[in-house]
Amino acid sequence: MTSSVLHKYFGAEELRSLQSLYSKGDVVTVILELKRKAEDLAGVKINVAVLGDVGSGKSTFINAMRDVRSDDPGAASTGNDEASMVPTAYHLPSLPDIQLWDLPGLNSFGFELNHYLKQVNFESYDFYIIVSQSRFRECDGELSKRIQAQQKEFYYIRSKIDNDAYSMQMQRIDFSQGQMQIIRDCVKNFKSVAVKPPAIFLISSFDVKEYDFPKLKSTLATDLQSIRSNTFSRAIPEMMLEIQQSKRRPIMWVIVLLTFLSGAVGIIQAPGLPFLTAIACTAAGWMYFQWQLGIRDLVVWNLSGRVNKPASLLKTETEHQPPFTLLRFAPKVLPFILIVVCMIAVFTDCHYSVTVAVFGAMSSSAFTFLILKDSLDDWLLSQQILAKTALQQEDDDHL
Ligand SMILES: Nc1nc2c(ncn2[C@@H]2O[C@H](COP(=O)(O)OP(=O)(O)OP(=O)(O)O)[C@@H](O)[C@H]2O)c(=O)[nH]1
Ligand SMILES: [Mg+2]
């Protein structure tokens, strides 16, 4: 699986064109290109992780989905002595855009959950199928919580239902009543771990024409488009971040340059000079951002017409900031206070002139750097949110 989310959706040529548009400050066209891609995701591969407890029937299920027997060449190895130890991808002939990943059983290595999730690269998958046998297990609850936390979706499979059917028959329990009871229990168990109950299928991988197997296959085919759209929508901020990287680096160099300038001039002991230099360098940096990344309001207004969304909505979303905490606030105010202290010291003809000069320079450059770096990160983040908000409606329309 590729680690770059952009490479998953765009070819090398398209990528170059996106980077070049962004470098020219044309963020609106970049977002419209993402929109165009969101409307045509056909052929984009979806990685589906099949996971669950050891021996729950994951590999047998994958073989059944692919219509192969366990002893056919290329089949996933199955059996109680044939534990799958590394994630392995299998293509589905009936749904070529889906790649099923056979993951090791949750307790295969005796790993604790976090270690296991890291080993199998848990967060890299687009969709999940949890396979569970005979009853809802603690690990099913844990896995489903982790999936929900990523705002991704999953199916829940109760495997080996042929065994359940047999034991119900032995106990003279009506099978359809028994099935309903299993589903009710699953729903109750998901609710007990605060997870929204997913689609639940009771299947036997030995009998693909019976129970919920045919329904599972058709549901997966139907849901494919919405899974793809959701995956793309979730990835928009990350895609924007990747596009922005090439531009962020040169801008950071300009910030460093302005920081030095601010410090160098701030060292001169003229009344008010460190203060004026810090303000002038910060203002120059701001203007440079606007020039390089586009004027915020203009971008929002321009985009609003192109994606048919009210500018007020786009603006409100992008202005959404993390809480104004003391931690975020303090580093910028402290250098400012130091600048003022240095000014007072110069005005009052303080004798510690070298100390004052050094403090003046340091506080002036610290103020410039912190404000500019924070503003840059803030503008880049708001572009990521802007792209996501602008494209959100389109994704919802597809569902
Ligand atoms: N009766 C019945 N047995 C099944 C079914 N699916 C799997 N099995 C059996 O369950 C055992 C384990 O199946 P696997 O598919 O290897 O299980 P797994 O989850 O891949 O196991 P690990 O890779 O070790 O985690 C095998 O003996 C299978 O034949 C089913 O639908 N019905
Ligand atoms: Mg296996």
CSV table of C-alpha atoms and ligand atoms in Angstrom, one decimal:
chain,number,residue,atom,x,y,z
A,1,MET,CA,0.0,0.0,0.0
A,2,THR,CA,1.4,3.4,-0.9
A,3,SER,CA,2.1,5.8,2.0
A,4,SER,CA,1.3,8.9,0.0
A,5,VAL,CA,-2.4,9.4,-0.2
A,6,LEU,CA,-2.0,11.7,-3.3
A,7,HIS,CA,-0.4,8.8,-5.2
A,8,LYS,CA,-3.4,6.7,-4.5
A,9,TYR,CA,-5.6,9.0,-6.5
A,10,PHE,CA,-3.4,10.9,-8.9
A,11,GLY,CA,-0.9,9.9,-11.6
A,12,ALA,CA,2.6,11.5,-11.7
A,13,GLU,CA,1.6,14.0,-14.4
A,14,GLU,CA,-1.6,15.1,-12.5
A,15,LEU,CA,0.5,15.4,-9.3
A,16,ARG,CA,3.0,17.7,-11.0
A,17,SER,CA,0.2,19.9,-12.3
A,18,LEU,CA,-1.4,20.1,-8.8
A,19,GLN,CA,1.9,21.1,-7.2
A,20,SER,CA,2.6,23.6,-9.9
A,21,LEU,CA,-0.9,25.2,-9.6
A,22,TYR,CA,-0.4,25.4,-5.8
A,23,SER,CA,3.0,26.9,-6.2
A,24,LYS,CA,1.5,29.6,-8.4
A,25,GLY,CA,-0.9,30.4,-5.5
A,26,ASP,CA,-3.9,29.0,-7.4
A,27,VAL,CA,-5.5,27.1,-4.5
A,28,VAL,CA,-9.0,27.5,-6.0
A,29,THR,CA,-8.1,25.4,-9.1
A,30,VAL,CA,-6.3,22.9,-6.8
A,31,ILE,CA,-9.5,22.4,-4.8
A,32,LEU,CA,-11.6,22.2,-8.1
A,33,GLU,CA,-9.2,19.5,-9.3
A,34,LEU,CA,-9.8,17.5,-6.1
A,35,LYS,CA,-13.6,18.0,-6.7
A,36,ARG,CA,-13.2,16.7,-10.2
A,37,LYS,CA,-11.4,13.6,-8.9
A,38,ALA,CA,-14.1,13.1,-6.2
A,39,GLU,CA,-16.7,12.9,-9.0
A,40,ASP,CA,-14.8,10.2,-10.9
A,41,LEU,CA,-13.3,7.7,-8.5
A,42,ALA,CA,-13.9,4.6,-10.7
A,43,GLY,CA,-11.0,2.3,-10.6
A,44,VAL,CA,-9.6,3.6,-7.3
A,45,LYS,CA,-8.6,0.6,-5.2
A,46,ILE,CA,-10.3,0.1,-1.8
A,47,ASN,CA,-8.3,-1.7,0.8
A,48,VAL,CA,-10.5,-3.8,3.0
A,49,ALA,CA,-9.0,-5.4,6.2
A,50,VAL,CA,-10.4,-8.7,7.2
A,51,LEU,CA,-9.6,-9.1,10.9
A,52,GLY,CA,-10.7,-10.8,14.1
A,53,ASP,CA,-9.7,-13.4,16.6
A,54,VAL,CA,-7.3,-16.3,15.8
A,55,GLY,CA,-9.1,-19.1,13.9
A,56,SER,CA,-12.3,-17.1,13.4
A,57,GLY,CA,-12.4,-18.1,9.7
A,58,LYS,CA,-10.9,-15.0,8.1
A,59,SER,CA,-8.8,-16.8,5.5
A,60,THR,CA,-11.5,-19.3,4.6
A,61,PHE,CA,-13.9,-16.3,4.2
A,62,ILE,CA,-11.5,-14.6,1.8
A,63,ASN,CA,-11.2,-17.8,-0.3
A,64,ALA,CA,-14.9,-18.1,-0.4
A,65,MET,CA,-15.3,-14.5,-1.5
A,66,ARG,CA,-12.8,-15.3,-4.3
A,67,ASP,CA,-14.5,-18.5,-5.2
A,68,VAL,CA,-11.4,-20.6,-4.6
A,69,ARG,CA,-10.8,-23.7,-2.4
A,70,SER,CA,-8.2,-23.7,0.3
A,71,ASP,CA,-6.0,-26.1,-1.7
A,72,ASP,CA,-6.2,-24.1,-4.9
A,73,PRO,CA,-2.9,-22.3,-6.0
A,74,GLY,CA,-2.9,-18.7,-4.6
A,75,ALA,CA,-5.5,-19.4,-2.0
A,76,ALA,CA,-5.1,-18.0,1.5
A,77,SER,CA,-3.8,-20.8,3.8
A,78,THR,CA,-6.4,-21.9,6.3
A,79,GLY,CA,-6.8,-24.4,9.1
A,80,ASN,CA,-6.1,-24.4,12.8
A,81,ASP,CA,-2.4,-25.0,12.2
A,82,GLU,CA,-2.1,-22.5,9.3
A,83,ALA,CA,-2.2,-19.1,11.1
A,84,SER,CA,-1.8,-16.1,8.8
A,85,MET,CA,1.2,-14.2,10.2
A,86,VAL,CA,1.6,-11.2,7.8
A,87,PRO,CA,-1.1,-9.0,6.2
A,88,THR,CA,-1.6,-10.4,2.7
A,89,ALA,CA,-3.6,-8.8,-0.1
A,90,TYR,CA,-6.1,-10.8,-2.3
A,91,HIS,CA,-8.0,-9.5,-5.3
A,92,LEU,CA,-11.6,-10.2,-5.8
A,93,PRO,CA,-12.4,-11.3,-9.4
A,94,SER,CA,-16.1,-10.2,-8.9
A,95,LEU,CA,-15.1,-6.7,-7.5
A,96,PRO,CA,-11.8,-5.9,-9.1
A,97,ASP,CA,-11.5,-2.5,-7.3
A,98,ILE,CA,-11.5,-4.3,-3.9
A,99,GLN,CA,-8.4,-5.7,-2.3
A,100,LEU,CA,-9.1,-7.9,0.7
A,101,TRP,CA,-6.3,-8.0,3.3
A,102,ASP,CA,-6.0,-11.2,5.3
A,103,LEU,CA,-4.7,-10.0,8.6
A,104,PRO,CA,-3.1,-12.2,11.4
A,105,GLY,CA,-5.6,-13.2,14.1
A,106,LEU,CA,-5.7,-10.7,16.9
A,107,ASN,CA,-3.9,-12.9,19.4
A,108,SER,CA,-1.6,-14.6,17.0
A,109,PHE,CA,1.6,-13.2,18.5
A,110,GLY,CA,0.3,-12.8,22.1
A,111,PHE,CA,0.7,-9.0,21.4
A,112,GLU,CA,-1.2,-6.5,23.3
A,113,LEU,CA,-3.7,-4.6,21.1
A,114,ASN,CA,-1.7,-1.4,20.4
A,115,HIS,CA,1.3,-3.4,19.4
A,116,TYR,CA,-0.8,-5.6,17.1
A,117,LEU,CA,-2.5,-2.6,15.5
A,118,LYS,CA,0.9,-1.2,14.7
A,119,GLN,CA,2.2,-4.5,13.3
A,120,VAL,CA,-0.7,-4.8,10.9
A,121,ASN,CA,-0.7,-1.0,10.0
A,122,PHE,CA,-4.3,-0.8,11.2
A,123,GLU,CA,-5.0,2.8,10.2
A,124,SER,CA,-4.0,2.3,6.5
A,125,TYR,CA,-7.1,0.4,5.5
A,126,ASP,CA,-10.2,2.1,4.0
A,127,PHE,CA,-12.8,-0.4,5.3
A,128,TYR,CA,-12.9,-3.3,7.7
A,129,ILE,CA,-14.6,-6.6,8.0
A,130,ILE,CA,-14.5,-8.1,11.5
A,131,VAL,CA,-14.9,-11.9,11.5
A,132,SER,CA,-16.1,-13.5,14.7
A,133,GLN,CA,-17.1,-17.1,15.5
A,134,SER,CA,-19.7,-18.4,18.0
A,135,ARG,CA,-20.0,-15.3,20.2
A,136,PHE,CA,-19.2,-11.6,20.5
A,137,ARG,CA,-15.6,-11.3,21.9
A,138,GLU,CA,-13.9,-8.6,23.8
A,139,CYS,CA,-11.5,-8.1,20.8
A,140,ASP,CA,-14.5,-7.5,18.5
A,141,GLY,CA,-15.5,-4.6,20.8
A,142,GLU,CA,-12.0,-3.2,20.9
A,143,LEU,CA,-11.5,-3.4,17.2
A,144,SER,CA,-14.8,-1.8,16.4
A,145,LYS,CA,-14.1,1.1,18.8
A,146,ARG,CA,-10.7,1.7,17.1
A,147,ILE,CA,-12.5,1.7,13.6
A,148,GLN,CA,-15.2,4.1,14.8
A,149,ALA,CA,-12.5,6.4,16.3
A,150,GLN,CA,-11.1,6.8,12.8
A,151,GLN,CA,-14.6,7.6,11.5
A,152,LYS,CA,-14.3,4.6,9.2
A,153,GLU,CA,-16.9,1.9,8.7
A,154,PHE,CA,-17.0,-1.9,8.9
A,155,TYR,CA,-19.2,-5.0,8.6
A,156,TYR,CA,-19.5,-7.6,11.3
A,157,ILE,CA,-19.5,-11.2,10.2
A,158,ARG,CA,-20.6,-14.1,12.4
A,159,SER,CA,-18.8,-16.9,10.7
A,160,LYS,CA,-19.3,-20.7,10.8
A,161,ILE,CA,-23.1,-20.2,11.1
A,162,ASP,CA,-23.4,-23.8,9.8
A,163,ASN,CA,-22.2,-24.9,13.2
A,164,ASP,CA,-24.7,-22.8,14.9
A,165,ALA,CA,-27.5,-24.1,12.6
A,166,TYR,CA,-26.4,-27.6,13.5
A,167,SER,CA,-26.4,-27.0,17.3
A,168,MET,CA,-29.8,-25.3,17.0
A,169,GLN,CA,-31.2,-28.2,15.2
A,170,MET,CA,-29.9,-30.5,17.9
A,171,GLN,CA,-31.6,-28.4,20.5
A,172,ARG,CA,-34.8,-28.1,18.4
A,173,ILE,CA,-34.5,-24.3,18.3
A,174,ASP,CA,-36.1,-22.6,15.3
A,175,PHE,CA,-33.2,-21.4,13.1
A,176,SER,CA,-34.8,-18.1,12.0
A,177,GLN,CA,-35.6,-17.3,15.6
A,178,GLY,CA,-32.0,-18.3,16.6
A,179,GLN,CA,-30.6,-16.0,13.8
A,180,MET,CA,-32.7,-13.1,15.1
A,181,GLN,CA,-31.4,-13.7,18.6
A,182,ILE,CA,-27.8,-13.7,17.4
A,183,ILE,CA,-28.3,-10.4,15.6
A,184,ARG,CA,-30.0,-8.9,18.7
A,185,ASP,CA,-27.1,-10.0,20.9
A,186,CYS,CA,-24.6,-8.5,18.5
A,187,VAL,CA,-26.4,-5.2,18.4
A,188,LYS,CA,-26.7,-5.2,22.2
A,189,ASN,CA,-23.0,-5.9,22.5
A,190,PHE,CA,-22.0,-3.1,20.1
A,191,LYS,CA,-24.2,-0.7,22.0
A,192,SER,CA,-22.6,-1.8,25.3
A,193,VAL,CA,-19.2,-0.7,24.0
A,194,ALA,CA,-20.7,2.6,22.6
A,195,VAL,CA,-20.2,1.6,18.9
A,196,LYS,CA,-22.9,2.3,16.3
A,197,PRO,CA,-24.0,-1.2,15.3
A,198,PRO,CA,-22.7,-2.0,11.7
A,199,ALA,CA,-24.3,-4.2,9.1
A,200,ILE,CA,-24.2,-7.8,10.5
A,201,PHE,CA,-24.0,-10.9,8.4
A,202,LEU,CA,-24.3,-14.5,9.5
A,203,ILE,CA,-22.4,-16.6,7.1
A,204,SER,CA,-20.8,-20.0,6.4
A,205,SER,CA,-17.8,-19.9,4.1
A,206,PHE,CA,-18.5,-23.5,3.2
A,207,ASP,CA,-21.9,-22.6,1.8
A,208,VAL,CA,-21.7,-19.4,-0.1
A,209,LYS,CA,-25.2,-19.7,-1.6
A,210,GLU,CA,-26.8,-19.9,1.9
A,211,TYR,CA,-27.4,-17.7,4.9
A,212,ASP,CA,-26.2,-14.1,4.5
A,213,PHE,CA,-23.3,-14.8,2.1
A,214,PRO,CA,-25.1,-13.7,-1.1
A,215,LYS,CA,-26.5,-10.6,0.8
A,216,LEU,CA,-22.9,-9.7,2.0
A,217,LYS,CA,-21.6,-9.9,-1.5
A,218,SER,CA,-24.3,-7.7,-3.0
A,219,THR,CA,-24.1,-5.2,-0.1
A,220,LEU,CA,-20.4,-4.8,-0.5
A,221,ALA,CA,-20.9,-4.2,-4.3
A,222,THR,CA,-23.6,-1.6,-3.6
A,223,ASP,CA,-21.6,0.1,-0.8
A,224,LEU,CA,-18.4,0.3,-2.9
A,225,GLN,CA,-19.1,3.8,-4.3
A,226,SER,CA,-19.9,5.3,-0.8
A,227,ILE,CA,-16.9,3.6,0.7
A,228,ARG,CA,-14.8,5.1,-2.0
A,229,SER,CA,-16.3,8.6,-1.6
A,230,ASN,CA,-16.0,8.5,2.2
A,231,THR,CA,-12.4,7.4,1.9
A,232,PHE,CA,-11.6,10.2,-0.5
A,233,SER,CA,-13.4,12.8,1.6
A,234,ARG,CA,-11.6,11.7,4.8
A,235,ALA,CA,-8.3,12.0,2.9
A,236,ILE,CA,-8.8,15.6,1.6
A,237,PRO,CA,-7.0,17.4,4.4
A,238,GLU,CA,-4.0,14.9,4.1
A,239,MET,CA,-3.9,15.4,0.3
A,240,MET,CA,-3.9,19.2,0.8
A,241,LEU,CA,-1.1,18.9,3.4
A,242,GLU,CA,1.0,16.9,0.9
A,243,ILE,CA,0.4,19.4,-1.9
A,244,GLN,CA,1.3,22.3,0.5
A,245,GLN,CA,4.6,20.8,1.6
A,246,SER,CA,6.5,22.0,-1.5
A,247,LYS,CA,5.3,25.5,-0.8
A,248,ARG,CA,5.7,25.5,2.9
A,249,ARG,CA,9.5,25.0,2.8
A,250,PRO,CA,10.4,28.1,0.8
A,251,ILE,CA,8.0,30.2,2.9
A,252,MET,CA,9.6,29.0,6.1
A,253,TRP,CA,13.0,30.2,4.7
A,254,VAL,CA,11.5,33.6,4.2
A,255,ILE,CA,10.2,33.5,7.8
A,256,VAL,CA,13.7,32.7,9.0
A,257,LEU,CA,15.1,35.5,6.9
A,258,LEU,CA,12.6,38.0,8.4
A,259,THR,CA,13.4,36.7,11.9
A,260,PHE,CA,17.1,37.4,11.4
A,261,LEU,CA,16.3,40.8,10.0
A,262,SER,CA,14.1,41.6,12.9
A,263,GLY,CA,16.8,40.5,15.4
A,264,ALA,CA,19.6,42.3,13.6
A,265,VAL,CA,17.8,45.7,13.5
A,266,GLY,CA,16.4,45.1,17.0
A,267,ILE,CA,19.9,45.1,18.4
A,268,ILE,CA,20.3,48.8,17.6
A,269,GLN,CA,19.6,50.8,20.7
A,270,ALA,CA,17.2,53.3,19.3
A,271,PRO,CA,14.0,54.1,21.3
A,272,GLY,CA,11.1,52.0,19.9
A,273,LEU,CA,13.2,50.4,17.1
A,274,PRO,CA,12.9,46.7,18.2
A,275,PHE,CA,9.2,47.2,18.5
A,276,LEU,CA,8.9,48.9,15.0
A,277,THR,CA,11.1,46.3,13.4
A,278,ALA,CA,9.2,43.4,14.8
A,279,ILE,CA,5.9,44.9,13.6
A,280,ALA,CA,7.3,45.8,10.2
A,281,CYS,CA,8.9,42.3,9.6
A,282,THR,CA,5.7,40.6,10.7
A,283,ALA,CA,3.6,42.8,8.4
A,284,ALA,CA,6.0,42.1,5.6
A,285,GLY,CA,5.7,38.3,6.2
A,286,TRP,CA,1.9,38.5,6.2
A,287,MET,CA,1.8,40.3,2.9
A,288,TYR,CA,4.2,37.7,1.5
A,289,PHE,CA,1.8,34.9,2.6
A,290,GLN,CA,-1.1,36.6,0.9
A,291,TRP,CA,0.9,37.0,-2.2
A,292,GLN,CA,2.1,33.4,-2.2
A,293,LEU,CA,-1.0,31.6,-0.9
A,294,GLY,CA,-3.8,33.9,-2.0
A,295,ILE,CA,-5.8,36.4,-0.1
A,296,ARG,CA,-8.0,34.4,2.3
A,297,ASP,CA,-11.3,36.2,1.7
A,298,LEU,CA,-10.8,36.4,-2.0
A,299,VAL,CA,-10.1,32.6,-2.2
A,300,VAL,CA,-13.2,31.8,-0.2
A,301,TRP,CA,-15.4,34.2,-2.3
A,302,ASN,CA,-14.0,32.8,-5.6
A,303,LEU,CA,-14.4,29.2,-4.5
A,304,SER,CA,-17.9,29.7,-3.2
A,305,GLY,CA,-19.1,30.6,-6.7
A,306,ARG,CA,-17.4,27.5,-8.2
A,307,VAL,CA,-18.7,25.0,-5.8
A,308,ASN,CA,-22.1,26.5,-5.2
A,309,LYS,CA,-21.7,27.0,-1.5
A,310,PRO,CA,-22.3,30.1,0.4
A,311,ALA,CA,-19.1,32.1,1.1
A,312,SER,CA,-20.4,32.6,4.7
A,313,LEU,CA,-20.4,28.8,5.3
A,314,LEU,CA,-16.9,28.3,3.9
A,315,LYS,CA,-15.7,31.3,5.9
A,316,THR,CA,-17.2,30.1,9.2
A,317,GLU,CA,-15.7,26.7,8.8
A,318,THR,CA,-12.2,28.0,8.0
A,319,GLU,CA,-12.3,30.4,10.8
A,320,HIS,CA,-12.9,27.6,13.2
A,321,GLN,CA,-9.9,27.7,15.5
A,322,PRO,CA,-8.7,25.5,18.3
A,323,PRO,CA,-9.5,26.9,21.7
A,324,PHE,CA,-7.5,30.0,22.5
A,325,THR,CA,-5.4,28.4,25.3
A,326,LEU,CA,-2.8,30.1,27.5
A,327,LEU,CA,-0.2,27.7,26.0
A,328,ARG,CA,-0.9,29.0,22.5
A,329,PHE,CA,-1.1,32.6,23.7
A,330,ALA,CA,1.8,32.9,26.1
A,331,PRO,CA,4.8,32.3,23.7
A,332,LYS,CA,3.7,35.2,21.5
A,333,VAL,CA,3.0,37.6,24.3
A,334,LEU,CA,6.2,37.1,26.3
A,335,PRO,CA,8.6,38.4,23.5
A,336,PHE,CA,6.2,41.3,23.1
A,337,ILE,CA,6.4,42.1,26.8
A,338,LEU,CA,10.2,41.9,26.5
A,339,ILE,CA,10.3,44.3,23.6
A,340,VAL,CA,8.3,46.8,25.7
A,341,VAL,CA,10.6,46.3,28.7
A,342,CYS,CA,13.7,47.0,26.4
A,343,MET,CA,12.0,50.1,25.0
A,344,ILE,CA,11.4,51.4,28.5
A,345,ALA,CA,15.0,50.6,29.4
A,346,VAL,CA,16.3,52.5,26.4
A,347,PHE,CA,14.0,55.5,27.1
A,348,THR,CA,15.0,55.6,30.8
A,349,ASP,CA,18.7,55.5,29.7
A,350,CYS,CA,19.4,52.2,31.4
A,351,HIS,CA,23.0,51.4,32.0
A,352,TYR,CA,22.9,47.7,31.1
A,353,SER,CA,23.0,48.6,27.4
A,354,VAL,CA,24.5,45.3,26.1
A,355,THR,CA,21.9,43.2,27.9
A,356,VAL,CA,19.1,45.5,26.7
A,357,ALA,CA,20.4,45.2,23.1
A,358,VAL,CA,20.6,41.4,23.3
A,359,PHE,CA,17.1,41.2,24.8
A,360,GLY,CA,15.8,43.7,22.3
A,361,ALA,CA,17.1,41.6,19.4
A,362,MET,CA,16.0,38.2,20.9
A,363,SER,CA,12.5,39.3,21.7
A,364,SER,CA,12.0,41.1,18.5
A,365,SER,CA,13.1,38.0,16.4
A,366,ALA,CA,11.2,35.6,18.7
A,367,PHE,CA,8.0,37.7,18.3
A,368,THR,CA,8.4,37.8,14.5
A,369,PHE,CA,9.1,34.1,14.1
A,370,LEU,CA,6.3,32.9,16.4
A,371,ILE,CA,3.7,35.1,14.9
A,372,LEU,CA,4.6,34.3,11.3
A,373,LYS,CA,5.0,30.6,11.8
A,374,ASP,CA,1.7,30.4,13.6
A,375,SER,CA,0.0,32.4,10.9
A,376,LEU,CA,1.4,30.3,8.1
A,377,ASP,CA,0.3,27.0,9.8
A,378,ASP,CA,-3.1,28.6,10.5
A,379,TRP,CA,-3.5,29.6,6.9
A,380,LEU,CA,-2.4,26.2,5.6
A,381,LEU,CA,-4.8,24.4,8.0
A,382,SER,CA,-7.6,26.6,7.0
A,383,GLN,CA,-7.0,25.8,3.4
A,384,GLN,CA,-7.2,22.1,4.3
A,385,ILE,CA,-10.6,22.7,6.1
A,386,LEU,CA,-11.7,24.9,3.2
A,387,ALA,CA,-11.1,22.1,0.7
A,388,LYS,CA,-12.9,19.6,2.9
A,389,THR,CA,-15.9,21.8,3.4
A,390,ALA,CA,-16.1,22.8,-0.2
A,391,LEU,CA,-16.2,19.2,-1.3
A,392,GLN,CA,-18.3,17.8,1.5
A,393,GLN,CA,-21.6,18.3,-0.1
A,394,GLU,CA,-20.5,16.6,-3.3
A,395,ASP,CA,-19.6,13.5,-1.3
A,396,ASP,CA,-22.9,13.5,0.6
A,397,ASP,CA,-24.7,13.7,-2.7
A,398,HIS,CA,-23.0,10.5,-3.9
A,399,LEU,CA,-24.2,8.5,-0.9
B,1,LIG,N1,-17.8,-25.1,9.9
B,1,LIG,C1,-17.1,-24.1,9.5
B,1,LIG,N2,-15.8,-24.0,9.7
B,1,LIG,C2,-15.1,-23.0,9.2
B,1,LIG,C3,-15.7,-21.9,8.5
B,1,LIG,N3,-14.8,-21.0,8.1
B,1,LIG,C4,-13.6,-21.5,8.6
B,1,LIG,N4,-13.8,-22.7,9.2
B,1,LIG,C5,-12.7,-23.5,9.8
B,1,LIG,O1,-12.1,-22.8,10.9
B,1,LIG,C6,-10.7,-23.1,11.0
B,1,LIG,C7,-10.0,-21.8,10.9
B,1,LIG,O2,-10.2,-21.2,9.7
B,1,LIG,P1,-9.2,-20.1,9.1
B,1,LIG,O3,-9.9,-19.5,7.9
B,1,LIG,O4,-7.8,-20.6,8.9
B,1,LIG,O5,-9.2,-19.0,10.3
B,1,LIG,P2,-8.3,-17.7,10.4
B,1,LIG,O6,-9.2,-16.7,11.0
B,1,LIG,O7,-7.8,-17.3,9.0
B,1,LIG,O8,-7.2,-18.1,11.3
B,1,LIG,P3,-5.8,-17.4,11.7
B,1,LIG,O9,-5.2,-17.0,10.4
B,1,LIG,O10,-5.0,-18.4,12.4
B,1,LIG,O11,-6.1,-16.2,12.6
B,1,LIG,C8,-10.4,-24.0,9.8
B,1,LIG,O12,-10.4,-25.3,10.2
B,1,LIG,C9,-11.6,-23.8,8.8
B,1,LIG,O13,-11.9,-24.9,8.0
B,1,LIG,C10,-17.1,-22.0,8.3
B,1,LIG,O14,-17.8,-21.1,7.7
B,1,LIG,N5,-17.8,-23.1,8.8
B,2,MG,MG,-5.8,-17.0,8.5
